[in-house]
């Protein structure tokens, strides 16, 4: 109903902006501990934001979530919520550990992109972290994916490479995938990479225009109207 939808929206917004000293933390962590004891104790529409807030404000929650995700016969919806929360941890070391974990047998090949998804977009600098990790682990990624579908490979490339907002980053990624070695390793990603860098260039151009307007005092003028 509308009340449940509103509750989910509010929690999602809170998850995106919660701080270490937020007054809601005690409630969030109480619900998190309750979830650890009984995975069905938190309603599914609230589970994602609760897990995300927990791991964002308490790094120790990351290992607890990993332990939950590796449980046999875990409900798939619960597992998905856990996967999509772990990468929101603030620690760069644990973000990298999340990416490394995706290459282990504990994460099914068809799920490999879910823990990766939030890593590159969760904190300032995490876009570069995800892209650097991909370049350093490209061979391991393809060894893990094997003969998986092109769409799965494209998803991994997207989550590791997208998020940049500059012409320079778009050029860097485009040049990486244009090398003979990359073309041989990733023969099916051409279209996905083209779309990704085109979006980066568009976002970079938009950002540059907005920064120019701000520099010219246009925002101040608009606010006085």
PDB file of N, CA and C in Angstrom, residues 2 11 13 59 147 161 186:
ATOM      1  N   UNK A   2       0.272   2.423  -0.011  1.00  0.00           N
ATOM      2  CA  UNK A   2       1.021   3.680  -0.084  1.00  0.00           C
ATOM      3  C   UNK A   2       1.923   3.905   1.116  1.00  0.00           C
ATOM      4  N   UNK A  11      13.355   5.293   3.889  1.00  0.00           N
ATOM      5  CA  UNK A  11      14.522   4.533   4.339  1.00  0.00           C
ATOM      6  C   UNK A  11      15.625   4.538   3.283  1.00  0.00           C
ATOM      7  N   UNK A  13      16.267   6.927   1.152  1.00  0.00           N
ATOM      8  CA  UNK A  13      16.895   8.245   1.224  1.00  0.00           C
ATOM      9  C   UNK A  13      17.814   8.345   2.444  1.00  0.00           C
ATOM     10  N   UNK A  59      31.859  -0.987   9.930  1.00  0.00           N
ATOM     11  CA  UNK A  59      32.602  -1.883   9.034  1.00  0.00           C
ATOM     12  C   UNK A  59      32.514  -3.342   9.448  1.00  0.00           C
ATOM     13  N   UNK A 147      32.834 -19.159 -20.332  1.00  0.00           N
ATOM     14  CA  UNK A 147      32.004 -19.001 -21.533  1.00  0.00           C
ATOM     15  C   UNK A 147      30.623 -18.452 -21.194  1.00  0.00           C
ATOM     16  N   UNK A 161      33.427  -0.104 -14.866  1.00  0.00           N
ATOM     17  CA  UNK A 161      33.951   1.015 -15.646  1.00  0.00           C
ATOM     18  C   UNK A 161      33.112   2.269 -15.654  1.00  0.00           C
ATOM     19  N   UNK A 186      38.046  -9.491 -24.453  1.00  0.00           N
ATOM     20  CA  UNK A 186      36.644  -9.074 -24.338  1.00  0.00           C
ATOM     21  C   UNK A 186      36.056  -8.824 -25.730  1.00  0.00           C
TER      22      UNK A 186
END
